[in-house]
PDB file of C-alpha atoms (C1' of nucleotides) in Angstrom:
ATOM      1  CA  MET V 125     -13.876 -23.301   0.936  1.00 49.00           C
ATOM      2  CA  ARG V 126     -16.054 -24.059  -2.008  1.00 62.00           C
ATOM      3  CA  LYS V 127     -16.084 -20.610  -3.600  1.00 82.00           C
ATOM      4  CA  LEU V 128     -13.508 -17.906  -3.639  1.00 92.00           C
ATOM      5  CA  TYR V 129     -14.510 -14.237  -3.491  1.00 96.00           C
ATOM      6  CA  HIS V 130     -13.994 -12.243  -6.604  1.00 97.00           C
ATOM      7  CA  PRO V 131     -15.242  -8.630  -6.854  1.00 98.00           C
ATOM      8  CA  GLN V 132     -17.455  -7.806  -9.867  1.00 97.00           C
ATOM      9  CA  VAL V 133     -15.919  -5.422 -12.382  1.00 98.00           C
ATOM     10  CA  ASP V 134     -17.980  -2.544 -11.006  1.00 97.00           C
ATOM     11  CA  GLU V 135     -16.800  -3.213  -7.526  1.00 97.00           C
ATOM     12  CA  ILE V 136     -13.133  -3.038  -8.358  1.00 98.00           C
ATOM     13  CA  ASN V 137     -11.666  -0.073  -6.472  1.00 98.00           C
ATOM     14  CA  LEU V 138      -8.696   1.966  -7.584  1.00 98.00           C
ATOM     15  CA  SER V 139      -6.878   2.401  -4.270  1.00 98.00           C
ATOM     16  CA  THR V 140      -7.436  -1.275  -3.497  1.00 98.00           C
ATOM     17  CA  VAL V 141      -5.923  -2.366  -6.826  1.00 98.00           C
ATOM     18  CA  LEU V 142      -2.958   0.064  -6.372  1.00 99.00           C
ATOM     19  CA  TYR V 143      -2.405  -1.298  -2.928  1.00 98.00           C
ATOM     20  CA  ALA V 144      -2.472  -4.883  -4.141  1.00 98.00           C
ATOM     21  CA  LEU V 145       0.125  -3.946  -6.760  1.00 98.00           C
ATOM     22  CA  SER V 146       2.366  -2.058  -4.412  1.00 98.00           C
ATOM     23  CA  ASP V 147       4.149  -5.108  -3.038  1.00 98.00           C
ATOM     24  CA  GLU V 148       7.246  -6.616  -4.659  1.00 98.00           C
ATOM     25  CA  ILE V 149       6.124 -10.206  -4.205  1.00 98.00           C
ATOM     26  CA  ARG V 150       2.724  -9.483  -5.669  1.00 98.00           C
ATOM     27  CA  LEU V 151       4.362  -7.749  -8.564  1.00 98.00           C
ATOM     28  CA  GLN V 152       6.463 -10.821  -9.179  1.00 98.00           C
ATOM     29  CA  ILE V 153       3.307 -12.885  -9.292  1.00 98.00           C
ATOM     30  CA  ILE V 154       1.711 -10.433 -11.724  1.00 98.00           C
ATOM     31  CA  LYS V 155       4.774 -10.444 -13.935  1.00 98.00           C
ATOM     32  CA  SER V 156       4.794 -14.222 -14.023  1.00 98.00           C
ATOM     33  CA  LEU V 157       1.131 -14.305 -14.978  1.00 98.00           C
ATOM     34  CA  ALA V 158       1.732 -11.721 -17.704  1.00 98.00           C
ATOM     35  CA  ASP V 159       4.624 -13.656 -19.109  1.00 98.00           C
ATOM     36  CA  HIS V 160       3.186 -17.204 -18.877  1.00 97.00           C
ATOM     37  CA  GLY V 161      -0.552 -16.764 -18.746  1.00 98.00           C
ATOM     38  CA  GLU V 162      -2.698 -18.714 -16.275  1.00 98.00           C
ATOM     39  CA  GLN V 163      -0.598 -20.588 -13.793  1.00 98.00           C
ATOM     40  CA  ALA V 164      -1.147 -23.062 -10.989  1.00 98.00           C
ATOM     41  CA  CYS V 165      -0.172 -21.806  -7.577  1.00 98.00           C
ATOM     42  CA  ASN V 166       2.612 -24.382  -7.386  1.00 96.00           C
ATOM     43  CA  GLN V 167       4.158 -23.191 -10.662  1.00 97.00           C
ATOM     44  CA  PHE V 168       5.293 -19.858  -9.404  1.00 97.00           C
ATOM     45  CA  ASP V 169       8.949 -19.948  -8.693  1.00 94.00           C
ATOM     46  CA  ILE V 170       8.898 -17.855  -5.531  1.00 97.00           C
ATOM     47  CA  PRO V 171      10.794 -19.271  -2.569  1.00 96.00           C
ATOM     48  CA  LEU V 172       8.334 -18.515   0.263  1.00 98.00           C
ATOM     49  CA  PRO V 173       6.153 -20.669   2.447  1.00 98.00           C
ATOM     50  CA  ASN V 174       2.772 -21.591   1.004  1.00 98.00           C
ATOM     51  CA  SER V 175       0.935 -19.790   3.721  1.00 98.00           C
ATOM     52  CA  THR V 176       2.676 -16.550   2.788  1.00 98.00           C
ATOM     53  CA  LEU V 177       2.071 -17.019  -0.893  1.00 98.00           C
ATOM     54  CA  SER V 178      -1.535 -17.881  -0.260  1.00 98.00           C
ATOM     55  CA  HIS V 179      -1.935 -14.534   1.564  1.00 98.00           C
ATOM     56  CA  HIS V 180      -0.624 -12.687  -1.484  1.00 98.00           C
ATOM     57  CA  TYR V 181      -2.854 -14.628  -3.833  1.00 98.00           C
ATOM     58  CA  LYS V 182      -5.804 -13.648  -1.730  1.00 98.00           C
ATOM     59  CA  VAL V 183      -4.891  -9.955  -1.736  1.00 98.00           C
ATOM     60  CA  LEU V 184      -4.570 -10.012  -5.526  1.00 98.00           C
ATOM     61  CA  ARG V 185      -7.804 -11.903  -5.988  1.00 98.00           C
ATOM     62  CA  GLU V 186      -9.924  -9.882  -3.585  1.00 98.00           C
ATOM     63  CA  SER V 187      -8.676  -6.622  -5.108  1.00 98.00           C
ATOM     64  CA  GLY V 188      -9.863  -7.801  -8.537  1.00 98.00           C
ATOM     65  CA  VAL V 189      -6.404  -8.064 -10.102  1.00 98.00           C
ATOM     66  CA  THR V 190      -6.516 -11.835 -10.494  1.00 98.00           C
ATOM     67  CA  HIS V 191      -9.007 -14.635 -10.955  1.00 98.00           C
ATOM     68  CA  THR V 192      -8.584 -18.010  -9.289  1.00 98.00           C
ATOM     69  CA  ARG V 193     -10.105 -21.099 -10.792  1.00 97.00           C
ATOM     70  CA  ILE V 194     -10.405 -24.345  -8.804  1.00 96.00           C
ATOM     71  CA  GLU V 195      -9.537 -27.587 -10.579  1.00 96.00           C
ATOM     72  CA  GLY V 196      -9.051 -30.620  -8.475  1.00 94.00           C
ATOM     73  CA  THR V 197      -6.682 -29.848  -5.692  1.00 94.00           C
ATOM     74  CA  GLN V 198      -5.083 -27.072  -7.639  1.00 96.00           C
ATOM     75  CA  ARG V 199      -5.827 -23.373  -8.043  1.00 97.00           C
ATOM     76  CA  PHE V 200      -5.204 -21.714 -11.356  1.00 98.00           C
ATOM     77  CA  VAL V 201      -4.524 -18.010 -11.177  1.00 98.00           C
ATOM     78  CA  SER V 202      -4.829 -15.581 -14.090  1.00 98.00           C
ATOM     79  CA  LEU V 203      -4.784 -11.829 -14.640  1.00 98.00           C
ATOM     80  CA  ARG V 204      -8.142 -10.154 -15.003  1.00 98.00           C
ATOM     81  CA  TYR V 205      -6.625  -8.185 -17.804  1.00 98.00           C
ATOM     82  CA  ASP V 206      -9.821  -7.330 -19.678  1.00 98.00           C
ATOM     83  CA  ASP V 207     -11.825  -6.565 -16.562  1.00 98.00           C
ATOM     84  CA  LEU V 208      -9.129  -4.222 -15.309  1.00 98.00           C
ATOM     85  CA  ASN V 209      -8.947  -2.597 -18.712  1.00 98.00           C
ATOM     86  CA  VAL V 210     -12.648  -1.859 -18.638  1.00 97.00           C
ATOM     87  CA  ARG V 211     -12.475  -0.390 -15.187  1.00 98.00           C
ATOM     88  CA  PHE V 212      -9.065   1.283 -15.358  1.00 98.00           C
ATOM     89  CA  PRO V 213      -7.971   1.473 -19.021  1.00 98.00           C
ATOM     90  CA  GLY V 214      -4.200   1.372 -19.493  1.00 98.00           C
ATOM     91  CA  LEU V 215      -3.397   0.848 -15.797  1.00 98.00           C
ATOM     92  CA  LEU V 216      -2.283  -2.728 -15.902  1.00 98.00           C
ATOM     93  CA  GLN V 217      -0.355  -2.231 -19.127  1.00 98.00           C
ATOM     94  CA  ALA V 218       1.510   0.680 -17.614  1.00 98.00           C
ATOM     95  CA  VAL V 219       2.337  -1.359 -14.486  1.00 98.00           C
ATOM     96  CA  LEU V 220       3.531  -4.307 -16.544  1.00 98.00           C
ATOM     97  CA  GLN V 221       5.660  -2.050 -18.743  1.00 98.00           C
ATOM     98  CA  GLY V 222       7.051  -0.537 -15.549  1.00 98.00           C
ATOM     99  CA  LEU V 223       8.223  -4.032 -14.502  1.00 98.00           C
ATOM    100  CA  GLU V 224      10.297  -4.487 -17.601  1.00 97.00           C
ATOM    101  CA  PRO V 225      14.033  -4.055 -17.028  1.00 92.00           C
ATOM    102  CA  ARG V 226      15.106  -0.653 -18.297  1.00 86.00           C
ATOM    103  CA  ALA V 227      17.329  -0.364 -21.328  1.00 73.00           C
TER     104      ALA V 227
ATOM    105  CA  MET P 201      14.585  21.824   7.069  1.00 49.00           C
ATOM    106  CA  ARG P 202      16.312  23.651   4.311  1.00 61.00           C
ATOM    107  CA  LYS P 203      16.003  20.991   1.648  1.00 81.00           C
ATOM    108  CA  LEU P 204      13.345  18.395   1.003  1.00 91.00           C
ATOM    109  CA  TYR P 205      14.258  15.003  -0.329  1.00 96.00           C
ATOM    110  CA  HIS P 206      13.109  14.225  -3.880  1.00 97.00           C
ATOM    111  CA  PRO P 207      14.176  11.039  -5.605  1.00 98.00           C
ATOM    112  CA  GLN P 208      15.802  11.426  -9.037  1.00 97.00           C
ATOM    113  CA  VAL P 209      13.877  10.122 -11.992  1.00 98.00           C
ATOM    114  CA  ASP P 210      16.027   6.981 -12.074  1.00 96.00           C
ATOM    115  CA  GLU P 211      15.430   6.308  -8.451  1.00 97.00           C
ATOM    116  CA  ILE P 212      11.636   6.320  -8.693  1.00 98.00           C
ATOM    117  CA  ASN P 213      10.469   2.832  -7.785  1.00 98.00           C
ATOM    118  CA  LEU P 214       7.281   1.252  -9.080  1.00 98.00           C
ATOM    119  CA  SER P 215       6.008  -0.410  -5.933  1.00 98.00           C
ATOM    120  CA  THR P 216       6.794   2.711  -3.953  1.00 98.00           C
ATOM    121  CA  VAL P 217       4.812   4.869  -6.357  1.00 98.00           C
ATOM    122  CA  LEU P 218       1.897   2.440  -6.356  1.00 99.00           C
ATOM    123  CA  TYR P 219       1.949   2.350  -2.613  1.00 98.00           C
ATOM    124  CA  ALA P 220       1.939   6.168  -2.433  1.00 98.00           C
ATOM    125  CA  LEU P 221      -1.068   6.190  -4.741  1.00 98.00           C
ATOM    126  CA  SER P 222      -2.961   3.469  -2.873  1.00 98.00           C
ATOM    127  CA  ASP P 223      -4.398   5.715  -0.226  1.00 98.00           C
ATOM    128  CA  GLU P 224      -7.694   7.628  -0.662  1.00 98.00           C
ATOM    129  CA  ILE P 225      -6.371  10.810   0.904  1.00 98.00           C
ATOM    130  CA  ARG P 226      -3.303  10.841  -1.224  1.00 98.00           C
ATOM    131  CA  LEU P 227      -5.457  10.209  -4.292  1.00 98.00           C
ATOM    132  CA  GLN P 228      -7.501  13.221  -3.332  1.00 98.00           C
ATOM    133  CA  ILE P 229      -4.318  15.301  -3.238  1.00 98.00           C
ATOM    134  CA  ILE P 230      -3.252  13.983  -6.612  1.00 98.00           C
ATOM    135  CA  LYS P 231      -6.639  14.693  -8.081  1.00 98.00           C
ATOM    136  CA  SER P 232      -6.549  18.226  -6.814  1.00 98.00           C
ATOM    137  CA  LEU P 233      -3.092  18.769  -8.232  1.00 98.00           C
ATOM    138  CA  ALA P 234      -4.206  17.328 -11.599  1.00 98.00           C
ATOM    139  CA  ASP P 235      -7.231  19.679 -11.653  1.00 98.00           C
ATOM    140  CA  HIS P 236      -5.673  22.822 -10.381  1.00 97.00           C
ATOM    141  CA  GLY P 237      -1.956  22.484 -11.029  1.00 98.00           C
ATOM    142  CA  GLU P 238       0.606  23.521  -8.458  1.00 98.00           C
ATOM    143  CA  GLN P 239      -0.980  24.237  -5.073  1.00 98.00           C
ATOM    144  CA  ALA P 240       0.186  25.530  -1.756  1.00 98.00           C
ATOM    145  CA  CYS P 241      -0.371  23.029   1.104  1.00 98.00           C
ATOM    146  CA  ASN P 242      -2.974  25.257   2.662  1.00 96.00           C
ATOM    147  CA  GLN P 243      -5.065  25.349  -0.506  1.00 97.00           C
ATOM    148  CA  PHE P 244      -6.095  21.687  -0.467  1.00 97.00           C
ATOM    149  CA  ASP P 245      -9.645  21.446   0.862  1.00 94.00           C
ATOM    150  CA  ILE P 246      -9.105  18.357   2.946  1.00 97.00           C
ATOM    151  CA  PRO P 247     -10.442  18.496   6.485  1.00 96.00           C
ATOM    152  CA  LEU P 248      -7.669  16.832   8.386  1.00 98.00           C
ATOM    153  CA  PRO P 249      -5.034  18.071  10.858  1.00 98.00           C
ATOM    154  CA  ASN P 250      -1.947  19.603   9.308  1.00 98.00           C
ATOM    155  CA  SER P 251       0.316  16.998  10.855  1.00 98.00           C
ATOM    156  CA  THR P 252      -1.669  14.252   9.116  1.00 98.00           C
ATOM    157  CA  LEU P 253      -1.635  16.046   5.772  1.00 98.00           C
ATOM    158  CA  SER P 254       2.074  16.706   6.117  1.00 98.00           C
ATOM    159  CA  HIS P 255       2.582  13.013   6.494  1.00 98.00           C
ATOM    160  CA  HIS P 256       0.826  12.354   3.222  1.00 98.00           C
ATOM    161  CA  TYR P 257       2.652  15.084   1.375  1.00 98.00           C
ATOM    162  CA  LYS P 258       5.849  13.493   2.505  1.00 98.00           C
ATOM    163  CA  VAL P 259       4.870  10.016   1.334  1.00 98.00           C
ATOM    164  CA  LEU P 260       3.946  11.458  -2.128  1.00 98.00           C
ATOM    165  CA  ARG P 261       7.100  13.540  -2.350  1.00 98.00           C
ATOM    166  CA  GLU P 262       9.501  10.778  -1.225  1.00 98.00           C
ATOM    167  CA  SER P 263       7.982   8.318  -3.669  1.00 98.00           C
ATOM    168  CA  GLY P 264       8.606  10.734  -6.541  1.00 98.00           C
ATOM    169  CA  VAL P 265       4.948  11.437  -7.327  1.00 98.00           C
ATOM    170  CA  THR P 266       5.059  15.064  -6.303  1.00 98.00           C
ATOM    171  CA  HIS P 267       7.559  17.923  -6.112  1.00 98.00           C
ATOM    172  CA  THR P 268       7.562  20.433  -3.271  1.00 98.00           C
ATOM    173  CA  ARG P 269       8.921  23.926  -3.727  1.00 97.00           C
ATOM    174  CA  ILE P 270       9.576  26.175  -0.793  1.00 96.00           C
ATOM    175  CA  GLU P 271       8.588  29.800  -1.095  1.00 95.00           C
ATOM    176  CA  GLY P 272       8.577  31.900   2.028  1.00 93.00           C
ATOM    177  CA  THR P 273       6.634  30.053   4.711  1.00 93.00           C
ATOM    178  CA  GLN P 274       4.669  28.133   2.156  1.00 96.00           C
ATOM    179  CA  ARG P 275       5.218  24.853   0.341  1.00 97.00           C
ATOM    180  CA  PHE P 276       3.998  24.529  -3.212  1.00 98.00           C
ATOM    181  CA  VAL P 277       3.241  21.012  -4.299  1.00 98.00           C
ATOM    182  CA  SER P 278       2.977  19.822  -7.891  1.00 98.00           C
ATOM    183  CA  LEU P 279       2.717  16.543  -9.791  1.00 98.00           C
ATOM    184  CA  ARG P 280       5.926  15.238 -11.352  1.00 98.00           C
ATOM    185  CA  TYR P 281       3.876  14.398 -14.383  1.00 98.00           C
ATOM    186  CA  ASP P 282       6.687  14.404 -16.942  1.00 98.00           C
ATOM    187  CA  ASP P 283       9.167  12.579 -14.693  1.00 98.00           C
ATOM    188  CA  LEU P 284       6.656   9.884 -13.949  1.00 98.00           C
ATOM    189  CA  ASN P 285       5.823   9.610 -17.575  1.00 98.00           C
ATOM    190  CA  VAL P 286       9.474   9.030 -18.429  1.00 97.00           C
ATOM    191  CA  ARG P 287       9.836   6.406 -15.744  1.00 98.00           C
ATOM    192  CA  PHE P 288       6.362   4.772 -16.050  1.00 98.00           C
ATOM    193  CA  PRO P 289       4.675   5.886 -19.216  1.00 98.00           C
ATOM    194  CA  GLY P 290       0.923   6.058 -19.010  1.00 98.00           C
ATOM    195  CA  LEU P 291       0.731   5.177 -15.321  1.00 98.00           C
ATOM    196  CA  LEU P 292      -0.261   8.476 -13.886  1.00 98.00           C
ATOM    197  CA  GLN P 293      -2.709   9.178 -16.662  1.00 98.00           C
ATOM    198  CA  ALA P 294      -4.385   5.793 -16.060  1.00 98.00           C
ATOM    199  CA  VAL P 295      -4.626   6.531 -12.363  1.00 98.00           C
ATOM    200  CA  LEU P 296      -6.045  10.011 -12.948  1.00 98.00           C
ATOM    201  CA  GLN P 297      -8.569   8.641 -15.395  1.00 98.00           C
ATOM    202  CA  GLY P 298      -9.496   6.054 -12.859  1.00 98.00           C
ATOM    203  CA  LEU P 299     -10.349   8.844 -10.421  1.00 98.00           C
ATOM    204  CA  GLU P 300     -12.924  10.367 -12.736  1.00 97.00           C
ATOM    205  CA  PRO P 301     -16.495   9.586 -11.756  1.00 92.00           C
ATOM    206  CA  ARG P 302     -17.914   6.895 -13.958  1.00 85.00           C
ATOM    207  CA  ALA P 303     -20.506   7.674 -16.539  1.00 73.00           C
TER     208      ALA P 303
ATOM    209  C1'  DT B  40     -11.036 -45.722   3.593  1.00 63.45           C
ATOM    210  C1'  DC B  41      -6.319 -44.264   3.478  1.00 63.45           C
ATOM    211  C1'  DA B  42      -2.612 -41.651   2.014  1.00 63.45           C
ATOM    212  C1'  DA B  43      -0.879 -38.146  -0.921  1.00 63.45           C
ATOM    213  C1'  DT B  44      -1.221 -33.671  -2.909  1.00 63.45           C
ATOM    214  C1'  DC B  45      -2.323 -28.848  -3.075  1.00 63.45           C
ATOM    215  C1'  DA B  46      -3.710 -25.084  -0.965  1.00 63.45           C
ATOM    216  C1'  DT B  47      -6.120 -22.252   2.627  1.00 63.45           C
ATOM    217  C1'  DT B  48      -7.062 -20.754   7.307  1.00 63.45           C
ATOM    218  C1'  DC B  49      -5.767 -19.899  12.061  1.00 63.45           C
ATOM    219  C1'  DG B  50      -3.172 -17.685  15.384  1.00 63.45           C
ATOM    220  C1'  DA B  51       0.385 -15.150  17.084  1.00 63.45           C
ATOM    221  C1'  DA B  52       4.665 -12.438  16.486  1.00 63.45           C
ATOM    222  C1'  DT B  53       6.604  -8.698  14.174  1.00 63.45           C
ATOM    223  C1'  DA B  54       6.605  -4.779  11.326  1.00 63.45           C
ATOM    224  C1'  DT B  55       4.751  -0.897   9.179  1.00 63.45           C
ATOM    225  C1'  DT B  56       1.407   2.773   8.650  1.00 63.45           C
ATOM    226  C1'  DT B  57      -1.742   6.111   9.969  1.00 63.45           C
ATOM    227  C1'  DT B  58      -3.290   9.507  12.972  1.00 63.45           C
ATOM    228  C1'  DC B  59      -3.018  13.714  15.586  1.00 63.45           C
ATOM    229  C1'  DG B  60      -1.723  16.897  19.577  1.00 63.45           C
ATOM    230  C1'  DA B  61       2.153  19.377  21.032  1.00 63.45           C
ATOM    231  C1'  DA B  62       6.467  21.276  20.183  1.00 63.45           C
ATOM    232  C1'  DA B  63       9.721  22.982  16.927  1.00 63.45           C
ATOM    233  C1'  DT B  64      11.261  25.355  12.673  1.00 63.45           C
ATOM    234  C1'  DA B  65      11.418  28.877   9.231  1.00 63.45           C
ATOM    235  C1'  DA B  66      10.232  33.140   6.950  1.00 63.45           C
ATOM    236  C1'  DC B  67       8.140  37.427   6.957  1.00 63.45           C
ATOM    237  C1'  DG B  68       6.632  42.017   8.321  1.00 63.45           C
ATOM    238  C1'  DA B  69       5.867  45.474  11.871  1.00 63.45           C
TER     239       DA B  69
ATOM    240  C1'  DT Y 232      13.007  41.402  18.075  1.00 63.45           C
ATOM    241  C1'  DC Y 233       8.353  39.974  18.360  1.00 63.45           C
ATOM    242  C1'  DG Y 234       4.234  38.047  16.704  1.00 63.45           C
ATOM    243  C1'  DT Y 235       2.038  35.816  12.877  1.00 63.45           C
ATOM    244  C1'  DT Y 236       1.669  32.415   9.415  1.00 63.45           C
ATOM    245  C1'  DA Y 237       2.730  27.972   7.255  1.00 63.45           C
ATOM    246  C1'  DT Y 238       4.324  23.724   7.823  1.00 63.45           C
ATOM    247  C1'  DT Y 239       7.157  19.893   9.644  1.00 63.45           C
ATOM    248  C1'  DT Y 240       8.842  16.880  13.223  1.00 63.45           C
ATOM    249  C1'  DC Y 241       8.230  14.304  17.464  1.00 63.45           C
ATOM    250  C1'  DG Y 242       6.234  10.857  20.044  1.00 63.45           C
ATOM    251  C1'  DA Y 243       2.946   7.763  21.167  1.00 63.45           C
ATOM    252  C1'  DA Y 244      -1.431   5.273  20.321  1.00 63.45           C
ATOM    253  C1'  DA Y 245      -4.217   2.714  17.281  1.00 63.45           C
ATOM    254  C1'  DA Y 246      -4.901   0.339  13.125  1.00 63.45           C
ATOM    255  C1'  DT Y 247      -3.373  -2.586   9.537  1.00 63.45           C
ATOM    256  C1'  DA Y 248      -0.286  -5.783   7.114  1.00 63.45           C
ATOM    257  C1'  DT Y 249       3.125  -9.337   6.716  1.00 63.45           C
ATOM    258  C1'  DT Y 250       5.096 -13.576   7.868  1.00 63.45           C
ATOM    259  C1'  DC Y 251       5.091 -18.410   8.746  1.00 63.45           C
ATOM    260  C1'  DG Y 252       4.331 -22.860  11.426  1.00 63.45           C
ATOM    261  C1'  DA Y 253       0.715 -25.813  12.480  1.00 63.45           C
ATOM    262  C1'  DA Y 254      -3.756 -27.317  11.734  1.00 63.45           C
ATOM    263  C1'  DT Y 255      -7.430 -27.890   8.527  1.00 63.45           C
ATOM    264  C1'  DG Y 256      -9.997 -28.708   4.117  1.00 63.45           C
ATOM    265  C1'  DA Y 257     -10.773 -30.616  -0.361  1.00 63.45           C
ATOM    266  C1'  DT Y 258      -9.852 -33.735  -4.119  1.00 63.45           C
ATOM    267  C1'  DT Y 259      -7.909 -37.697  -6.156  1.00 63.45           C
ATOM    268  C1'  DG Y 260      -6.438 -42.378  -6.777  1.00 63.45           C
ATOM    269  C1'  DA Y 261      -5.145 -46.822  -4.849  1.00 63.45           C
TER     270       DA Y 261
END
DNA sequence: TCAATCATTCGAATATTTTCGAAATAACGA
DNA sequence: TCGTTATTTCGAAAATATTCGAATGATTGA
C-alpha cells in the first residue's frame, strides 16, 4: 500500500458521505478531528482493535470525509472540511454542531 | 395499525437520521417532499413495489425525518422540517441543497 | 539485517439491511 | 356486507456491513 484512495471533490457523493457519517464510531472519529485537528491513527482514544478502527478510517476516507497522509509508519487523518464545504455547503458544520451536547 | 411511531423531537438521533438519509431511494422521497410538500404514498413516482417503498417510508418516519398522517385509506407523508431544524439546525437544508443538480 | 512500531489486509463469523411476493389490515362506498 | 383502494406486515432470500484475530506490509533505527 503505497497510495491510499481519496475521491476527488467532484466525485464525493451525498449518500456515501451520509452513510459514512451515520455510524457512532465514525462520528466519534470526526468529532475528535474537529476538536483536535489532524491526528495520527494511534492518537484516537477509542478502545477498539486496530483492524476495526482501520475499517472505519477507510470508510471515512473513501467517502471523501477525511484525508489520510502517510508519514513514516504513521497515518495522519484530517477532515476534508473545505472540500466538503465546496461540495455540500453547511453539511459538515451541521453534523458537527449536532454532535455537541445539548444545553 | 392504528398509530404510527414517531420519535419526539428530543429523541431524534443524529446517526439514525444520517443513516435514514444515506439511501438513494430515501433521498428521492425527501426530494419529492421538499419540492411538492406533503404527499400521499401513492403520489411518489418511484417505480418499486409497495412493500419496498413502505419499508423506506418506515425508516424515514422512525428516524424522525418524516411525519405520516393517516386519512382514510391513505397515508400522507411530510418532512419534519421544523423539528429537524430545532434538533439539527441546517442539516436538512444542507442535504436538500446537496441534492440539487450541480451547475 | 533484525526487531520494533504502526497500520492495513485477509478471511470468516455475525449482524443488519434491502428487496419483494403474498397475506393481512383498514377505511370507504355501494 | 362486499368489493375496492391504499398501505403495511410477514417471511425469506440476497446483499451489504461490521467485527476482530491473524497474517502481512512498510518504515525506521540499531
